[in-house]
Coordinates of C-alpha atoms in Angstrom, one line a residue:
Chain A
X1 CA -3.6 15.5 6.0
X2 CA -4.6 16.7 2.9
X3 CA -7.8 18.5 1.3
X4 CA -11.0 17.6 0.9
X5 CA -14.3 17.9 -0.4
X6 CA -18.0 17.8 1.2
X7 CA -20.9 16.1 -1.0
X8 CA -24.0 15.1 -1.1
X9 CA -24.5 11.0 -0.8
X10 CA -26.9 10.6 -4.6
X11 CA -27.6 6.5 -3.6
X12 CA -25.7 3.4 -4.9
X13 CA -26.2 1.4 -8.5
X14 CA -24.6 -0.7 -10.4
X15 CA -21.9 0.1 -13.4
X16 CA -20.5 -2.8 -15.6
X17 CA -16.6 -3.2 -16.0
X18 CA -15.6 -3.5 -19.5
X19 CA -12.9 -5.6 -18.8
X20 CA -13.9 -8.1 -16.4
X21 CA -18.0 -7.5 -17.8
X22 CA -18.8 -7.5 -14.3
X23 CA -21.4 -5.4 -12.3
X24 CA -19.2 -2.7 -9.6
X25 CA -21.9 -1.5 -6.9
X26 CA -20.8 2.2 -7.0
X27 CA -21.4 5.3 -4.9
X28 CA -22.6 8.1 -6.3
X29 CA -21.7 11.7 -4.5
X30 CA -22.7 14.8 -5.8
X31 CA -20.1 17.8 -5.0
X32 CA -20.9 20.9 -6.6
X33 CA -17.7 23.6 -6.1
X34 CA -17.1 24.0 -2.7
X35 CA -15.6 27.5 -1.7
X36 CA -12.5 28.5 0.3
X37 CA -14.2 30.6 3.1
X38 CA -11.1 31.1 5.4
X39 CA -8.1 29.9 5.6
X40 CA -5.4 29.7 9.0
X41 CA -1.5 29.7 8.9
X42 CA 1.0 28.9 11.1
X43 CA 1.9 32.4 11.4
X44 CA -1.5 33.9 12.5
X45 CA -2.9 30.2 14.0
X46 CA -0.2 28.3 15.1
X47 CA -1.7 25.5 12.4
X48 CA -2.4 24.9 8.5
X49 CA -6.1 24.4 7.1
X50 CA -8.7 25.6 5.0
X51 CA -12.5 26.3 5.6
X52 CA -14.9 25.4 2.7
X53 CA -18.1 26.0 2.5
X54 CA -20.8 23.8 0.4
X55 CA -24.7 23.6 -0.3
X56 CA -26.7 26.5 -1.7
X57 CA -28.9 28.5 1.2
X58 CA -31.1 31.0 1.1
X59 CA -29.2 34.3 2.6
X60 CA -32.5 34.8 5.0
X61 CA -32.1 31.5 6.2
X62 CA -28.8 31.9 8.3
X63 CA -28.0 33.6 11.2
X64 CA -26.2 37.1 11.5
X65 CA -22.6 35.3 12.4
X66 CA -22.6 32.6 9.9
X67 CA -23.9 35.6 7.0
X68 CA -20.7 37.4 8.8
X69 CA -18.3 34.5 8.0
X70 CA -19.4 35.4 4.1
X71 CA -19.6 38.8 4.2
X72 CA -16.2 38.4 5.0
X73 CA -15.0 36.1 3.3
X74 CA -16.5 38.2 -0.2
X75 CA -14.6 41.3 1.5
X76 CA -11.4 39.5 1.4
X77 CA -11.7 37.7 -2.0
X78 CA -12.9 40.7 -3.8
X79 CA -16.1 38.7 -5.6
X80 CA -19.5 38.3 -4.4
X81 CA -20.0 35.0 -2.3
X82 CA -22.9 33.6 -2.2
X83 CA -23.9 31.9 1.4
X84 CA -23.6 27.9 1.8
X85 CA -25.2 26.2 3.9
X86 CA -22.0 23.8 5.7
X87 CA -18.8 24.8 6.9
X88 CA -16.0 22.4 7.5
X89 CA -12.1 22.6 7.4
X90 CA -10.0 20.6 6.3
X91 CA -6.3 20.3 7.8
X92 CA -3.3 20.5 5.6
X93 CA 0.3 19.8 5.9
X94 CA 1.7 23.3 4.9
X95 CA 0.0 26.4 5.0
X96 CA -2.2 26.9 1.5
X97 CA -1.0 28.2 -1.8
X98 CA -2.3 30.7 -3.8
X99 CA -4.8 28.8 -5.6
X100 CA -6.7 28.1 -2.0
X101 CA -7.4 31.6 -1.6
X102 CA -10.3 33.0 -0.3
X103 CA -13.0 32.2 -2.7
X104 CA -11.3 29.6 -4.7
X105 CA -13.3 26.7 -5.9
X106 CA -12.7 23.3 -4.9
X107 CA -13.9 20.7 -6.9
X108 CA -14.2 17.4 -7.9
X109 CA -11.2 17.2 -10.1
X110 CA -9.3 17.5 -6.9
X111 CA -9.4 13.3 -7.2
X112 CA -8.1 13.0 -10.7
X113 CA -4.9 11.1 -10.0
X114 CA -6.7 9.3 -6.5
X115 CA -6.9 5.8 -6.3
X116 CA -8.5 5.8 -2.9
X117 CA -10.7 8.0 -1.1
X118 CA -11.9 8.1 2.8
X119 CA -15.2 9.3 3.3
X120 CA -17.1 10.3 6.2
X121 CA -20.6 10.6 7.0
X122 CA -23.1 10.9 9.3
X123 CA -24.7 7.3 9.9
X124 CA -28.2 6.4 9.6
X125 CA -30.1 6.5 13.1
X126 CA -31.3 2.8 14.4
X127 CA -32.9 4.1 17.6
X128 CA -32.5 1.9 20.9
X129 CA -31.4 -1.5 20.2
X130 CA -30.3 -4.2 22.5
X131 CA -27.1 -5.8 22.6
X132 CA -26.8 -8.1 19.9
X133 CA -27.3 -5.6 17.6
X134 CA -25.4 -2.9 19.2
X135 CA -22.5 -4.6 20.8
X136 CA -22.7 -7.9 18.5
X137 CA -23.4 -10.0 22.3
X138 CA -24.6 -13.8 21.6
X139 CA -27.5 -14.2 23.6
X140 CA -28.9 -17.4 24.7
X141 CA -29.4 -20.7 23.0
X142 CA -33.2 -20.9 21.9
X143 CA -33.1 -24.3 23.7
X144 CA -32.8 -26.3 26.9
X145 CA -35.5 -24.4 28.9
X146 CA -34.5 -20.8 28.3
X147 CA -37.4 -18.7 28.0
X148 CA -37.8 -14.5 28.3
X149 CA -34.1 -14.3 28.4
X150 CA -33.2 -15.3 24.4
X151 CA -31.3 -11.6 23.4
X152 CA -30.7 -10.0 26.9
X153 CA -26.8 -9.0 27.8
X154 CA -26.9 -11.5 30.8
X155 CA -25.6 -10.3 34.1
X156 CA -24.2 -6.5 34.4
X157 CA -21.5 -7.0 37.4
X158 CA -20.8 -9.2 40.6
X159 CA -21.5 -8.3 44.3
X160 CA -20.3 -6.7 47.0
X161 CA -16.7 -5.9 45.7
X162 CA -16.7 -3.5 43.8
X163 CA -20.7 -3.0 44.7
X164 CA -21.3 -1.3 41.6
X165 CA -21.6 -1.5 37.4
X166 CA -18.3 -1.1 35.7
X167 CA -17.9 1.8 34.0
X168 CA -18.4 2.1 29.9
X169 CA -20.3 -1.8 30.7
X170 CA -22.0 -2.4 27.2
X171 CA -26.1 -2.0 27.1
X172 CA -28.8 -1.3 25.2
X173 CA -28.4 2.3 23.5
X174 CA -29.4 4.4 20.9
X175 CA -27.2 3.4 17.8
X176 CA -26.2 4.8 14.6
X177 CA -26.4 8.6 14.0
X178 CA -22.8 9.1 14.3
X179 CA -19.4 10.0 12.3
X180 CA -18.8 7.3 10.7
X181 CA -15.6 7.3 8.4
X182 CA -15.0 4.1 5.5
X183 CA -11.1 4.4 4.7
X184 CA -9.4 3.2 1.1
X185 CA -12.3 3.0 -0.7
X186 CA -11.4 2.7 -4.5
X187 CA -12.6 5.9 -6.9
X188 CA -14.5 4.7 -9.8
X189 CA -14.2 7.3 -12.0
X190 CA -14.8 11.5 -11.7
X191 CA -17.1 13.6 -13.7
X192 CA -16.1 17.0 -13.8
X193 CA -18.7 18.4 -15.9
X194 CA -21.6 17.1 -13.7
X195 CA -19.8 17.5 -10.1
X196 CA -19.6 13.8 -9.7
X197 CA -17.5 11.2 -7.8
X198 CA -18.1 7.4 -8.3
X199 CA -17.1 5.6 -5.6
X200 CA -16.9 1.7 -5.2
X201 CA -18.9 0.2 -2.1
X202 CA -21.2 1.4 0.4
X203 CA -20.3 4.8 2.1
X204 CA -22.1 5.8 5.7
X205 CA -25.5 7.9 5.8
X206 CA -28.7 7.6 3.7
X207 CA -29.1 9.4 0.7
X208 CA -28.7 13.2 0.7
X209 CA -26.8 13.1 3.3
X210 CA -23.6 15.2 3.5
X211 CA -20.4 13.7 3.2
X212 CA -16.7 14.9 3.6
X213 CA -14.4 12.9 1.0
X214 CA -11.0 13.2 1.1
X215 CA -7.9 11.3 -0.2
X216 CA -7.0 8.3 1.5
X217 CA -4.5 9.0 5.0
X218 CA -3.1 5.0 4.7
X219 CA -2.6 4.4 0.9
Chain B
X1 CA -33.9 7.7 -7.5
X2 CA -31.9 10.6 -8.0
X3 CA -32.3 11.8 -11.4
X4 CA -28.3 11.9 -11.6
X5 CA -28.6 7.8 -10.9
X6 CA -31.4 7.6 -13.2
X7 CA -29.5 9.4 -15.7
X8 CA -25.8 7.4 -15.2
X9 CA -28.3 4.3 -15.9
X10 CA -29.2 5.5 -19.0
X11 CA -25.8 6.2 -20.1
X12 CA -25.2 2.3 -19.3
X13 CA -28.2 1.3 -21.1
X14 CA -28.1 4.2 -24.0
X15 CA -26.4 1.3 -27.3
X16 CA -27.7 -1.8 -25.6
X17 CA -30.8 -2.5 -27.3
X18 CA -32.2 -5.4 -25.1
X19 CA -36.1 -6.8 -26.4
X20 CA -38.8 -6.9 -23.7
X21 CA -39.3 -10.5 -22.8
X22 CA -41.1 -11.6 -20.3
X23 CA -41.9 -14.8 -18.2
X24 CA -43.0 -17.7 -20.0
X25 CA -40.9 -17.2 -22.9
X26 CA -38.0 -19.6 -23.8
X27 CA -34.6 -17.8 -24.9
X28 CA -31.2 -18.7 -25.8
X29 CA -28.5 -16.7 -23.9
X30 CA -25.3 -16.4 -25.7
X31 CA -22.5 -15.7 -22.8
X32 CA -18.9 -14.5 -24.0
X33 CA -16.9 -16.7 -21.6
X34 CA -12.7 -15.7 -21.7
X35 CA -10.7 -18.4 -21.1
X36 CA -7.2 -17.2 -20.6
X37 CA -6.6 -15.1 -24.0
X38 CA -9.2 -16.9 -25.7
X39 CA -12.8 -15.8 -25.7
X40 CA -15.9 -18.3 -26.9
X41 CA -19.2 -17.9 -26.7
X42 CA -21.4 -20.3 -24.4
X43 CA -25.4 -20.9 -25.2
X44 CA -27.8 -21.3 -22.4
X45 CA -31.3 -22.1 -23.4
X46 CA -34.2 -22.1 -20.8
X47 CA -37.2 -20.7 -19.9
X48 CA -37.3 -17.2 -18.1
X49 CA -39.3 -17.6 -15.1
X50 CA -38.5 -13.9 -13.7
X51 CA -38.0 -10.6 -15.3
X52 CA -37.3 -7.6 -12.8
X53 CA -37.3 -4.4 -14.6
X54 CA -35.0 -1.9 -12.4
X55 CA -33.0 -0.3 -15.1
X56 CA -29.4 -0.7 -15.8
X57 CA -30.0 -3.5 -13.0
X58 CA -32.4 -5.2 -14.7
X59 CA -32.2 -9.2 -14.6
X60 CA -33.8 -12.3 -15.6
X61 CA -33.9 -15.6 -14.5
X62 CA -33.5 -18.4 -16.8
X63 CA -34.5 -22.2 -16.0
X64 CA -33.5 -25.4 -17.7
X65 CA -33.2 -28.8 -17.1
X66 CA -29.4 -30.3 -17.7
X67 CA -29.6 -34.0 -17.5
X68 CA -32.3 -34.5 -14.8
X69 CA -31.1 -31.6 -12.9
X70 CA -32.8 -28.0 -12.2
X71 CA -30.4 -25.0 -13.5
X72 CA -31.4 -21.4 -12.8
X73 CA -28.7 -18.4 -14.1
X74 CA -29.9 -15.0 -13.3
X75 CA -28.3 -12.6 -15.7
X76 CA -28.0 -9.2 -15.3
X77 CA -29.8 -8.5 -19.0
X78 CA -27.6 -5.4 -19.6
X79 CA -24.3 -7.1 -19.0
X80 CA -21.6 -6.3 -21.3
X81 CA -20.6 -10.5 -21.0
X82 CA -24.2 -11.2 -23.1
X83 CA -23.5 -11.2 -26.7
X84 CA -27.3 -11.8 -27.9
X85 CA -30.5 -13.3 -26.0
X86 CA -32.5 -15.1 -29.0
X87 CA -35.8 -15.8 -28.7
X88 CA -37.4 -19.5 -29.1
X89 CA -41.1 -19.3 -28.1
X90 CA -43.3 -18.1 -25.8
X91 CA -45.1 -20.3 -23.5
X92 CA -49.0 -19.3 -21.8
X93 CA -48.4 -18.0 -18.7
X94 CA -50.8 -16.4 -16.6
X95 CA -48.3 -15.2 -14.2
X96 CA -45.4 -13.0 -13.6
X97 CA -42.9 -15.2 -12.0
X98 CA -43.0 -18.6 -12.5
X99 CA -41.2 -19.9 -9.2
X100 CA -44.0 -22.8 -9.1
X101 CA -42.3 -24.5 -12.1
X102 CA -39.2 -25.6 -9.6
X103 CA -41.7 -27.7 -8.3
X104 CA -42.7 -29.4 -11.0
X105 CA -40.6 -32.4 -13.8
X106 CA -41.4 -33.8 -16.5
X107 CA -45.0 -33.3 -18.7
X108 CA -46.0 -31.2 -15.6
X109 CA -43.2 -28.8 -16.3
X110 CA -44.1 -28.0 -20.2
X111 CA -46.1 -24.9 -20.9
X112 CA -48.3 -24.9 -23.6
X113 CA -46.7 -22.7 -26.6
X114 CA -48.3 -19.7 -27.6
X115 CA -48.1 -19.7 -31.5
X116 CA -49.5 -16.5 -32.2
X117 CA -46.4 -14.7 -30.3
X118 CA -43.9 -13.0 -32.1
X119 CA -40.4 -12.0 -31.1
X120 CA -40.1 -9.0 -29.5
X121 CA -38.2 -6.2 -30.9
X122 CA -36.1 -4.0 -28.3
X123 CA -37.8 -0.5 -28.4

């Protein structure tokens, strides 16, 4: 468990390699500083983590507790916070040093000597879809007779014993608009003067979505 | 696009200087190939029957006949691997993309040059 970032998904390009002259399809995500809002120790929590926060807001736009959690947090830092508009923590091994106080910046440079990120992000919404899509089912053969019966998920249970559908039995749902996390995903390169990350490959979410990056848990 | 993408593209694209062609035209791509240590350059000359403009992405599609036999490359125009794309002559077109010429050999397949054209310059 280590710390994080949240960003903002910019869309995918292409970059060239110099070396190999090839195109890399890259990731773009946009992290402006996030801010250490709060952070728990074993002593006082029982656990180890920091709260950042990240994404400008207009003060009038939040509610009396979440404009609290800043208040606060500018109380205990000393220097003006301004409100953001996501909170999320981040676990950590060891309770956090001195440069994870409240009202530190994280930023992008965090990833300067990581290979590998894992991101997570909310997934793009599909809406109801049957079964082949959803639960990758075959369906039928387009041929020898079948008709009105070429994607359906065939037959749901038996009869009498046990008299009923199995529970967690695959159907046609709603899909996608979920957490979805891609692990080891190589970093292309960091640009700390514009708050970019450049990851290779596809990461989960359209763009502008808000992502969490953090190092990679199995490299 | 994001203006950050739009921007990284540019950086990608900012000392290339690749001329506008456009379908119709015949060109002579010179590829660096490496080949263990060594590197050589390989020519392929053909007519471009697609040019998609998408920045940094851009590509082309190049068509030639090699010994009886169809050959399409689509290169990414802004590829670090293209030393030079020369320019032969331009051919009348009256279309954008000139898929319908995969369906043609031999006289059929010529296009009629248009002498008047001059290379383009990259801008």
């Amino acid at each position: 468990m280590s710390l994080g970032i949240l960003g903002t998904k910019e869309g995918m390009t292409q970059l060239f390699d110099p070396d190999t002259r090839k195109a890399v399809p890259v990731t773009v995500i946009h992290a402006e500083p996030n801010i250490v809002l709060k952070q728990h120790t074993q002593d006082s929590d029982g656990y180890s983590s920091v709260q950042v926060a990240y994404g400008d807001v207009k003060a009038a736009n939040l509610n009396r507790p979440d404009m609290g959690q800043f208040n606060k947090a500018a109380t205990d830092s000393g220097d003006a916070i301004s409100p953001r508009r996501h909170l999320r923590e981040f676990r950590l091994d060891e309770d956090p040093s001195d440069d994870l106080a409240v009202g530190a910046q994280v930023t992008v440079s965090l990833f300067e000597d990581v290979k590998f990120v894992d991101v997570a992000g909310t997934s793009k919404g599909k809406g109801t879809q049957g079964v082949m899509k959803l639960h990758n089912f075959r369906g039928f053969v387009r041929t020898h007779g079948t008709h009105e019966f070429f994607r359906h998920g065939g037959a749901i249970g038996t009869r009498l014993t046990p008299g009923h559908v199995l529970k967690g039995k695959k159907m046609p749902a709603r899909m996608g608009n979920e957490r979805v996390t891609v692990q080891n995903l190589r970093v292309h390169s960091i640009d700390t003067e514009r708050n970019l990350l450049l990851v290779v490959g596809a990461i989960p979410g359209a763009r502008g979505g808000l992502v969490e990056v953090r190092p990679a848990t199995k490299k | 696009m994001s203006k950050i993408i739009q921007q990284l593209e540019a950086e990608g694209m900012a000392d290339a200087r690749v001329p506008k062609f456009r379908a119709g035209e015949t060109v002579r791509v010179r590829v660096r190939i490496k080949e263990g240590a060594k590197e050589r350059i390989q020519v392929f000359e053909g007519v471009i029957i697609s040019w998609k403009n998408a920045g940094l992405r851009s590509t082309m599609t190049v068509r030639k006949v090699s010994y009886g036999v169809g050959v399409e490359r689509i290169f990414p125009i802004y590829s670090p691997a293209i030393e030079r794309i020369e320019w032969v002559r331009r051919g009348r077109v009256r279309r954008a993309k000139l898929y319908y010429l995969r369906d043609l050999r031999g006289k059929k397949a010529r296009l009629t040059e248009d002498h008047r054209a001059v290379a383009p310059t990259a801008s």
